[in-house]
């Protein structure tokens, strides 16, 4: 486990720590799917992963849940970059539009999440997933509930 007190880091600092350290000893959806934090800025995240046969739906293409998870991660982490230490969030709503299928043979998918509004109680963000040729795979919006220190979702 890390020696850094992750709870003392702002959201931006935590996302930058994950980007630089790439921890493999902390269970997460990112570790499970092989996500990489490509870019971390205040209010913006770029996250990528390489597709694999395990991501297939019954039709043999990447399951829509992979794109949705990639979008949820990029947008919610973008929201996280705007939060101070000790403040968290949870996704209240996720709306995904699927545009085209992605292949399962090691295709890199890249999601960009950008905060639209960061308030005291809620935040909204938008995102898109592109394939290696820059073609749009899916786009989405999210609303997140901001949870202050000591509050419950």
N, CA, C and O of each residue as an XYZ file, in Angstrom:
612
protein
N       0.846     -1.191      0.000
C       0.000      0.000      0.000
C       0.887      1.249      0.000
O       2.033      1.200      0.446
N       0.355      2.362     -0.499
C       1.160      3.573     -0.572
C       1.452      4.155      0.812
O       0.670      3.987      1.748
N       2.582      4.837      0.923
C       2.919      5.512      2.166
C       2.332      6.918      2.189
O       2.262      7.538      3.250
N       1.915      7.424      1.048
C       1.282      8.730      0.956
C      -0.122      8.649      1.543
O      -0.847      7.691      1.278
N      -0.515      9.648      2.341
C      -1.870      9.713      2.870
C      -2.774     10.259      1.770
O      -2.870     11.472      1.580
N      -3.435      9.357      1.048
C      -4.239      9.744     -0.101
C      -5.444     10.587      0.292
O      -5.934     11.371     -0.521
N      -5.936     10.442      1.528
C      -7.090     11.215      1.978
C      -6.748     12.692      2.199
O      -7.641     13.536      2.262
N      -5.461     12.995      2.314
C      -5.036     14.379      2.532
C      -4.815     15.137      1.221
O      -4.557     16.341      1.229
N      -4.918     14.419      0.087
C      -4.667     15.042     -1.214
C      -5.945     15.639     -1.789
O      -7.032     15.090     -1.611
N      -5.805     16.762     -2.475
C      -6.938     17.297     -3.231
C      -7.244     16.314     -4.359
O      -6.431     15.443     -4.667
N      -8.403     16.455     -4.963
C      -8.752     15.575     -6.078
C      -7.752     15.657     -7.209
O      -7.389     14.635     -7.790
N      -7.299     16.864     -7.532
C      -6.317     17.043     -8.599
C      -5.003     16.362     -8.244
O      -4.410     15.676     -9.076
N      -4.549     16.550     -7.005
C      -3.298     15.919     -6.582
C      -3.407     14.398     -6.566
O      -2.453     13.705     -6.919
N      -4.569     13.873     -6.159
C      -4.766     12.425     -6.155
C      -4.734     11.866     -7.577
O      -4.101     10.839     -7.821
N      -5.406     12.525     -8.513
C      -5.402     12.057     -9.904
C      -3.989     12.122    -10.492
O      -3.583     11.235    -11.242
N      -3.249     13.170    -10.149
C      -1.856     13.277    -10.626
C      -0.976     12.206     -9.983
O      -0.064     11.687    -10.627
N      -1.242     11.870     -8.714
C      -0.483     10.809     -8.046
C      -0.739      9.474     -8.738
O       0.197      8.719     -9.000
N      -2.008      9.180     -9.037
C      -2.336      7.934     -9.743
C      -1.676      7.911    -11.117
O      -1.155      6.879    -11.541
N      -1.696      9.043    -11.810
C      -1.068      9.119    -13.136
C       0.430      8.833    -13.061
O       0.959      8.090    -13.888
N       1.111      9.410    -12.088
C       2.573      9.258    -12.023
C       2.994      7.925    -11.412
O       3.965      7.318    -11.866
N       2.278      7.463    -10.392
C       2.679      6.239     -9.686
C       2.128      4.965    -10.322
O       2.716      3.893    -10.181
N       0.999      5.083    -11.019
C       0.338      3.912    -11.625
C       0.286      2.740    -10.651
O       0.824      1.672    -10.946
N      -0.349      2.917     -9.500
C      -0.341      1.872     -8.469
C      -1.028      0.592     -8.950
O      -2.101      0.642     -9.551
N      -0.412     -0.527     -8.684
C      -0.991     -1.821     -9.063
C      -1.488     -2.584     -7.841
O      -2.096     -3.646     -7.969
N      -1.227     -2.039     -6.661
C      -1.617     -2.738     -5.435
C      -2.927     -2.230     -4.835
O      -3.323     -2.671     -3.755
N      -3.603     -1.309     -5.522
C      -4.867     -0.768     -5.042
C      -5.976     -1.274     -5.968
O      -5.994     -0.930     -7.150
N      -6.899     -2.085     -5.448
C      -7.989     -2.582     -6.303
C      -8.827     -1.429     -6.845
O      -9.181     -0.510     -6.106
N      -9.140     -1.482     -8.135
C      -9.959     -0.445     -8.756
C     -10.476     -0.940    -10.096
O      -9.947     -1.895    -10.665
N     -11.506     -0.288    -10.588
C     -12.028     -0.603    -11.921
C     -10.971     -0.280    -12.976
O     -10.875     -0.964    -13.995
N     -10.182      0.761    -12.728
C      -9.111      1.116    -13.654
C      -8.091      0.008    -13.793
O      -7.654     -0.307    -14.901
N      -7.710     -0.582    -12.678
C      -6.761     -1.698    -12.708
C      -7.382     -2.886    -13.423
O      -6.722     -3.529    -14.240
N      -8.641     -3.187    -13.130
C      -9.325     -4.324    -13.740
C      -9.369     -4.214    -15.265
O      -9.140     -5.197    -15.970
N      -9.663     -3.023    -15.765
C      -9.804     -2.831    -17.214
C      -8.518     -2.374    -17.898
O      -8.459     -2.308    -19.126
N      -7.492     -2.060    -17.116
C      -6.233     -1.602    -17.706
C      -6.256     -0.148    -18.146
O      -5.627      0.211    -19.142
N      -6.975      0.690    -17.413
C      -7.053      2.116    -17.761
C      -5.750      2.832    -17.439
O      -5.045      2.496    -16.488
N      -5.455      3.827    -18.262
C      -4.289      4.690    -18.060
C      -4.753      6.143    -18.009
O      -5.580      6.567    -18.816
N      -4.216      6.901    -17.054
C      -4.499      8.335    -16.983
C      -3.485      9.032    -17.889
O      -2.320      9.181    -17.521
N      -3.921      9.450    -19.056
C      -3.028     10.075    -20.041
C      -2.787     11.546    -19.736
O      -1.657     12.028    -19.814
N      -3.864     12.261    -19.384
C      -3.760     13.693    -19.092
C      -4.622     14.004    -17.879
O      -5.749     13.523    -17.756
N      -4.075     14.812    -16.992
C      -4.786     15.218    -15.773
C      -4.643     16.723    -15.633
O      -3.535     17.238    -15.483
N      -5.763     17.423    -15.681
C      -5.790     18.869    -15.498
C      -6.972     19.212    -14.597
O      -7.855     18.382    -14.382
N      -6.988     20.415    -14.080
C      -8.134     20.860    -13.293
C      -9.357     20.875    -14.213
O      -9.400     21.628    -15.186
N     -10.355     20.031    -13.895
C     -11.583     19.989    -14.670
C     -11.531     19.181    -15.945
O     -12.475     19.220    -16.734
N     -10.441     18.440    -16.172
C     -10.311     17.670    -17.423
C      -9.449     16.438    -17.188
O      -8.403     16.500    -16.541
N      -9.918     15.309    -17.733
C      -9.168     14.045    -17.668
C      -9.205     13.366    -19.029
O     -10.207     13.417    -19.743
N      -8.091     12.731    -19.372
C      -8.034     11.868    -20.547
C      -7.586     10.498    -20.055
O      -6.519     10.353    -19.458
N      -8.426      9.491    -20.319
C      -8.205      8.134    -19.846
C      -8.266      7.195    -21.043
O      -9.126      7.352    -21.909
N      -7.355      6.212    -21.099
C      -7.367      5.281    -22.228
C      -7.300      3.844    -21.737
O      -6.947      3.574    -20.589
N      -7.648      2.932    -22.630
C      -7.482      1.502    -22.386
C      -7.349      0.795    -23.721
O      -7.740      1.325    -24.761
N      -6.796     -0.401    -23.681
C      -6.684     -1.231    -24.873
C      -7.743     -2.317    -24.783
O      -7.856     -3.013    -23.774
N      -8.517     -2.451    -25.851
C      -9.563     -3.466    -25.851
C      -8.939     -4.857    -25.903
O      -7.790     -5.032    -26.308
N      -9.734     -5.842    -25.478
C      -9.281     -7.237    -25.507
C     -10.506     -8.137    -25.652
O     -11.632     -7.694    -25.427
N     -10.293     -9.384    -26.022
C     -11.432    -10.289    -26.241
C     -12.370    -10.406    -25.046
O     -13.567    -10.623    -25.238
N     -11.868    -10.269    -23.818
C     -12.726    -10.323    -22.633
C     -13.783     -9.225    -22.621
O     -14.757     -9.332    -21.875
N     -13.625     -8.176    -23.423
C     -14.565     -7.065    -23.457
C     -15.720     -7.317    -24.428
O     -16.585     -6.455    -24.576
N     -15.756     -8.466    -25.088
C     -16.741     -8.732    -26.138
C     -18.145     -8.944    -25.590
O     -18.337     -9.507    -24.512
N     -19.115     -8.479    -26.362
C     -20.509     -8.822    -26.118
C     -20.826    -10.058    -26.968
O     -19.937    -10.553    -27.661
N     -22.059    -10.571    -26.939
C     -22.364    -11.769    -27.732
C     -22.163    -11.609    -29.242
O     -22.069    -12.605    -29.959
N     -22.099    -10.375    -29.727
C     -21.879    -10.137    -31.154
C     -20.398    -10.099    -31.522
O     -20.049     -9.997    -32.698
N     -19.526    -10.180    -30.510
C     -18.093    -10.182    -30.772
C     -17.457     -8.808    -30.884
O     -16.308     -8.694    -31.312
N     -18.180     -7.766    -30.509
C     -17.623     -6.408    -30.490
C     -17.546     -5.952    -29.032
O     -18.099     -6.601    -28.145
N     -16.858     -4.832    -28.788
C     -16.708     -4.337    -27.420
C     -18.079     -4.017    -26.833
O     -18.870     -3.286    -27.429
N     -18.342     -4.574    -25.659
C     -19.593     -4.356    -24.935
C     -19.745     -2.871    -24.634
O     -18.771     -2.196    -24.301
N     -20.963     -2.367    -24.751
C     -21.229     -0.954    -24.476
C     -20.876     -0.541    -23.065
O     -20.588      0.629    -22.816
N     -20.894     -1.488    -22.133
C     -20.536     -1.180    -20.756
C     -19.085     -0.755    -20.601
O     -18.751     -0.025    -19.668
N     -18.219     -1.203    -21.502
C     -16.808     -0.787    -21.454
C     -16.710      0.698    -21.787
O     -16.037      1.451    -21.083
N     -17.380      1.120    -22.859
C     -17.372      2.547    -23.223
C     -18.028      3.367    -22.117
O     -17.538      4.443    -21.773
N     -19.135      2.869    -21.553
C     -19.816      3.597    -20.474
C     -18.915      3.733    -19.254
O     -18.865      4.795    -18.633
N     -18.201      2.662    -18.909
C     -17.301      2.708    -17.753
C     -16.140      3.663    -18.015
O     -15.741      4.418    -17.128
N     -15.604      3.629    -19.221
C     -14.515      4.544    -19.583
C     -15.002      5.992    -19.498
O     -14.297      6.855    -18.975
N     -16.195      6.255    -20.007
C     -16.760      7.608    -19.934
C     -17.045      8.020    -18.493
O     -16.711      9.134    -18.090
N     -17.661      7.129    -17.715
C     -17.960      7.435    -16.311
C     -16.672      7.772    -15.556
O     -16.632      8.712    -14.762
N     -15.630      6.994    -15.816
C     -14.349      7.229    -15.143
C     -13.746      8.563    -15.547
O     -13.316      9.327    -14.683
N     -13.702      8.862    -16.844
C     -13.091     10.111    -17.304
C     -13.860     11.328    -16.798
O     -13.259     12.299    -16.338
N     -15.184     11.277    -16.884
C     -15.985     12.435    -16.457
C     -15.971     12.606    -14.937
O     -15.810     13.719    -14.437
N     -16.140     11.502    -14.206
C     -16.154     11.600    -12.743
C     -14.780     11.996    -12.202
O     -14.690     12.773    -11.251
N     -13.715     11.471    -12.798
C     -12.375     11.873    -12.355
C     -12.117     13.333    -12.692
O     -11.405     14.016    -11.956
N     -12.683     13.829    -13.796
C     -12.565     15.260    -14.110
C     -13.243     16.084    -13.020
O     -12.715     17.111    -12.593
N     -14.417     15.630    -12.572
C     -15.086     16.296    -11.446
C     -14.200     16.227    -10.212
O     -14.049     17.219     -9.498
N     -13.610     15.054     -9.955
C     -12.761     14.877     -8.774
C     -11.608     15.883     -8.758
O     -11.207     16.339     -7.687
N     -11.074     16.233     -9.921
C      -9.953     17.183     -9.970
C     -10.330     18.570     -9.474
O      -9.450     19.386     -9.200
N     -11.621     18.849     -9.356
C     -12.063     20.173     -8.895
C     -12.329     20.209     -7.388
O     -12.652     21.263     -6.840
N     -12.193     19.051     -6.714
C     -12.584     18.955     -5.304
C     -11.399     19.066     -4.350
O     -10.300     18.608     -4.665
N     -11.622     19.673     -3.186
C     -10.563     19.733     -2.173
C     -10.416     18.384     -1.469
O     -11.251     17.494     -1.627
N      -9.351     18.249     -0.699
C      -9.125     17.033      0.093
C     -10.312     16.802      1.013
O     -10.883     17.749      1.554
N     -10.682     15.542      1.188
C     -11.753     15.180      2.096
C     -13.149     15.301      1.526
O     -14.127     15.016      2.216
N     -13.256     15.721      0.271
C     -14.558     15.850     -0.382
C     -14.620     14.834     -1.513
O     -13.692     14.718     -2.314
N     -15.723     14.103     -1.564
C     -15.877     13.072     -2.584
C     -17.072     13.335     -3.469
O     -17.634     14.430     -3.476
N     -17.454     12.314     -4.214
C     -18.554     12.441     -5.164
C     -19.086     11.053     -5.480
O     -18.439     10.046     -5.194
N     -20.261     11.015     -6.068
C     -20.796      9.789     -6.628
C     -21.618     10.159     -7.857
O     -22.205     11.240     -7.917
N     -21.656      9.271     -8.819
C     -22.421      9.520    -10.032
C     -23.913      9.405     -9.732
O     -24.373      8.381     -9.227
N     -24.667     10.460    -10.046
C     -26.120     10.449     -9.911
C     -26.794     10.009    -11.199
O     -27.807      9.310    -11.176
N     -26.229     10.420    -12.314
C     -26.847     10.157    -13.612
C     -25.753     10.045    -14.668
O     -24.774     10.790    -14.651
N     -25.937      9.103    -15.582
C     -25.007      8.900    -16.694
C     -25.836      8.670    -17.941
O     -26.665      7.760    -17.972
N     -25.631      9.474    -18.964
C     -26.358      9.357    -20.235
C     -25.332      9.130    -21.331
O     -24.491      9.990    -21.593
N     -25.404      7.961    -21.976
C     -24.432      7.598    -23.005
C     -25.137      7.446    -24.350
O     -26.205      6.841    -24.443
N     -24.523      8.002    -25.382
C     -24.953      7.804    -26.770
C     -23.868      7.019    -27.487
O     -22.714      7.444    -27.538
N     -24.243      5.876    -28.037
C     -23.294      5.030    -28.772
C     -23.368      5.365    -30.255
O     -24.454      5.445    -30.829
N     -22.215      5.558    -30.866
C     -22.153      5.977    -32.263
C     -21.705      4.842    -33.184
O     -22.301      4.622    -34.239
N     -20.659      4.127    -32.785
C     -20.164      3.009    -33.595
C     -19.518      1.976    -32.696
O     -19.165      2.256    -31.550
N     -19.371      0.782    -33.235
C     -18.784     -0.329    -32.490
C     -17.263     -0.205    -32.436
O     -16.639      0.408    -33.303
N     -16.689     -0.800    -31.404
C     -15.230     -0.882    -31.271
C     -14.827     -2.352    -31.357
O     -15.560     -3.233    -30.907
N     -13.668     -2.605    -31.931
C     -13.141     -3.964    -32.065
C     -12.508     -4.425    -30.753
O     -12.104     -3.604    -29.929
N     -12.425     -5.719    -30.568
C     -11.860     -6.288    -29.344
C     -10.381     -6.629    -29.471
O      -9.797     -7.096    -28.493
N      -9.754     -6.425    -30.603
C      -8.369     -6.860    -30.825
C      -7.331     -5.793    -30.486
O      -6.592     -5.364    -31.372
N      -7.254     -5.361    -29.252
C      -6.190     -4.448    -28.831
C      -6.300     -3.038    -29.368
O      -5.289     -2.347    -29.495
N      -7.484     -2.604    -29.679
C      -7.714     -1.238    -30.150
C      -7.648     -0.296    -28.953
O      -8.248     -0.579    -27.916
N      -6.932      0.815    -29.077
C      -6.882      1.793    -27.994
C      -8.089      2.715    -28.090
O      -8.341      3.339    -29.121
N      -8.826      2.784    -26.990
C      -9.937      3.723    -26.868
C      -9.523      4.798    -25.880
O      -8.954      4.505    -24.829
N      -9.812      6.049    -26.228
C      -9.430      7.182    -25.389
C     -10.663      8.008    -25.063
O     -11.403      8.424    -25.955
N     -10.873      8.237    -23.776
C     -12.006      9.050    -23.316
C     -11.492     10.357    -22.741
O     -10.510     10.383    -21.999
N     -12.164     11.431    -23.091
C     -11.884     12.736    -22.505
C     -13.115     13.180    -21.735
O     -14.223     13.181    -22.272
N     -12.923     13.555    -20.487
C     -13.999     14.080    -19.664
C     -13.695     15.517    -19.290
O     -12.575     15.835    -18.891
N     -14.692     16.393    -19.419
C     -14.521     17.811    -19.127
C     -15.672     18.299    -18.251
O     -16.840     18.054    -18.551
N     -15.335     18.982    -17.181
C     -16.344     19.521    -16.279
C     -17.039     20.705    -16.945
O     -16.397     21.592    -17.508
N     -18.357     20.693    -16.866
C     -19.168     21.804    -17.362
C     -19.518     22.745    -16.222
O     -19.470     23.966    -16.370
N     -19.876     22.154    -15.065
C     -20.274     22.933    -13.889
C     -19.809     22.203    -12.638
O     -20.034     21.001    -12.496
N     -19.172     22.915    -11.749
C     -18.761     22.343    -10.455
C     -19.330     23.225     -9.355
O     -18.796     24.295     -9.062
N     -20.414     22.768     -8.751
C     -21.067     23.522     -7.686
C     -20.776     22.924     -6.322
O     -19.941     22.029     -6.190
N     -21.475     23.428     -5.301
C     -21.275     22.931     -3.937
C     -21.924     21.572     -3.727
O     -21.396     20.764     -2.963
N     -23.055     21.287     -4.379
C     -23.789     20.032     -4.180
C     -23.757     19.095     -5.381
O     -23.827     17.877     -5.218
N     -23.651     19.651     -6.582
C     -23.604     18.819     -7.784
C     -22.571     19.364     -8.757
O     -22.166     20.525     -8.704
N     -22.164     18.466     -9.650
C     -21.264     18.853    -10.744
C     -21.737     18.118    -11.988
O     -22.276     17.015    -11.900
N     -21.534     18.733    -13.141
C     -21.864     18.090    -14.406
C     -20.626     18.068    -15.291
O     -19.752     18.930    -15.198
N     -20.577     17.055    -16.153
C     -19.443     16.926    -17.071
C     -19.919     16.280    -18.360
O     -20.995     15.685    -18.413
N     -19.111     16.406    -19.386
C     -19.384     15.760    -20.667
C     -18.145     14.988    -21.086
O     -17.031     15.284    -20.654
N     -18.361     13.997    -21.930
C     -17.226     13.194    -22.359
C     -17.442     12.567    -23.712
O     -18.562     12.512    -24.221
N     -16.352     12.096    -24.289
C     -16.412     11.389    -25.566
C     -15.332     10.320    -25.583
O     -14.281     10.474    -24.961
N     -15.599      9.235    -26.297
C     -14.635      8.158    -26.506
C     -14.302      8.122    -27.985
O     -15.188      8.088    -28.838
N     -13.001      8.129    -28.274
C     -12.517      8.055    -29.654
C     -11.688      6.794    -29.840
O     -11.064      6.306    -28.898
N     -11.687      6.269    -31.065
C     -10.800      5.146    -31.369
C      -9.455      5.691    -31.839
O      -9.230      6.901    -31.816
N      -8.562      4.799    -32.265
C      -7.208      5.205    -32.665
C      -7.187      6.111    -33.890
O      -6.233      6.863    -34.089
N      -8.229      6.044    -34.709
C      -8.313      6.894    -35.903
C      -9.040      8.209    -35.615
O      -9.285      8.998    -36.528
N      -9.382      8.441    -34.356
C     -10.083      9.660    -33.988
C     -11.571      9.614    -34.275
O     -12.238     10.647    -34.233
N     -12.105      8.430    -34.568
C     -13.535      8.304    -34.831
C     -14.290      8.194    -33.509
O     -13.851      7.527    -32.572
N     -15.436      8.867    -33.463
C     -16.253      8.896    -32.260
C     -16.921      7.538    -32.050
O     -17.622      7.039    -32.930
N     -16.697      6.950    -30.881
C     -17.319      5.684    -30.494
C     -18.583      5.950    -29.683
O     -19.618      5.325    -29.913
N     -18.495      6.882    -28.729
C     -19.624      7.230    -27.870
C     -19.387      8.595    -27.247
O     -18.249      9.058    -27.156
N     -20.464      9.233    -26.818
C     -20.350     10.479    -26.056
C     -21.382     10.442    -24.941
O     -22.358      9.695    -25.008
N     -21.155     11.263    -23.904
C     -21.990     11.159    -22.709
C     -22.007     12.453    -21.916
O     -21.215     13.368    -22.140
N     -22.948     12.488    -20.976
C     -22.980     13.526    -19.948
C     -23.207     12.837    -18.608
O     -23.732     11.725    -18.547
N     -22.809     13.507    -17.550
C     -23.006     12.976    -16.201
C     -23.372     14.105    -15.247
O     -23.056     15.274    -15.472
N     -24.049     13.711    -14.176
C     -24.260     14.566    -13.022
C     -23.711     13.817    -11.820
O     -24.021     12.644    -11.611
N     -22.900     14.499    -11.037
C     -22.326     13.899     -9.833
C     -22.808     14.648     -8.597
O     -22.951     15.871     -8.606
N     -23.054     13.886     -7.534
C     -23.387     14.464     -6.232
C     -22.084     14.689     -5.484
O     -21.268     13.776     -5.362
N     -21.888     15.896     -4.984
C     -20.690     16.223     -4.204
C     -20.975     15.862     -2.754
O     -21.998     16.254     -2.192
N     -20.052     15.107     -2.152
C     -20.213     14.639     -0.781
C     -19.081     15.237      0.049
O     -17.919     14.864     -0.110
N     -19.431     16.167      0.933
C     -18.446     16.819      1.779
C     -17.994     15.905      2.892
O     -18.600     14.862      3.138
N     -16.938     16.293      3.558
C     -16.420     15.506      4.683
C     -17.540     15.311      5.699
O     -18.183     16.273      6.120
N     -17.768     14.053      6.091
C     -18.778     13.729      7.075
C     -20.166     13.510      6.522
O     -21.056     13.096      7.265
N     -20.392     13.776      5.218
C     -21.690     13.552      4.602
C     -21.747     12.140      4.028
O     -20.713     11.536      3.743
N     -22.942     11.628      3.864
C     -23.135     10.332      3.230
C     -23.934     10.509      1.959
O     -24.727     11.442      1.830
N     -23.712      9.589      1.004
C     -24.464      9.639     -0.265
C     -25.883      9.182     -0.049
O     -26.673      9.153     -0.993
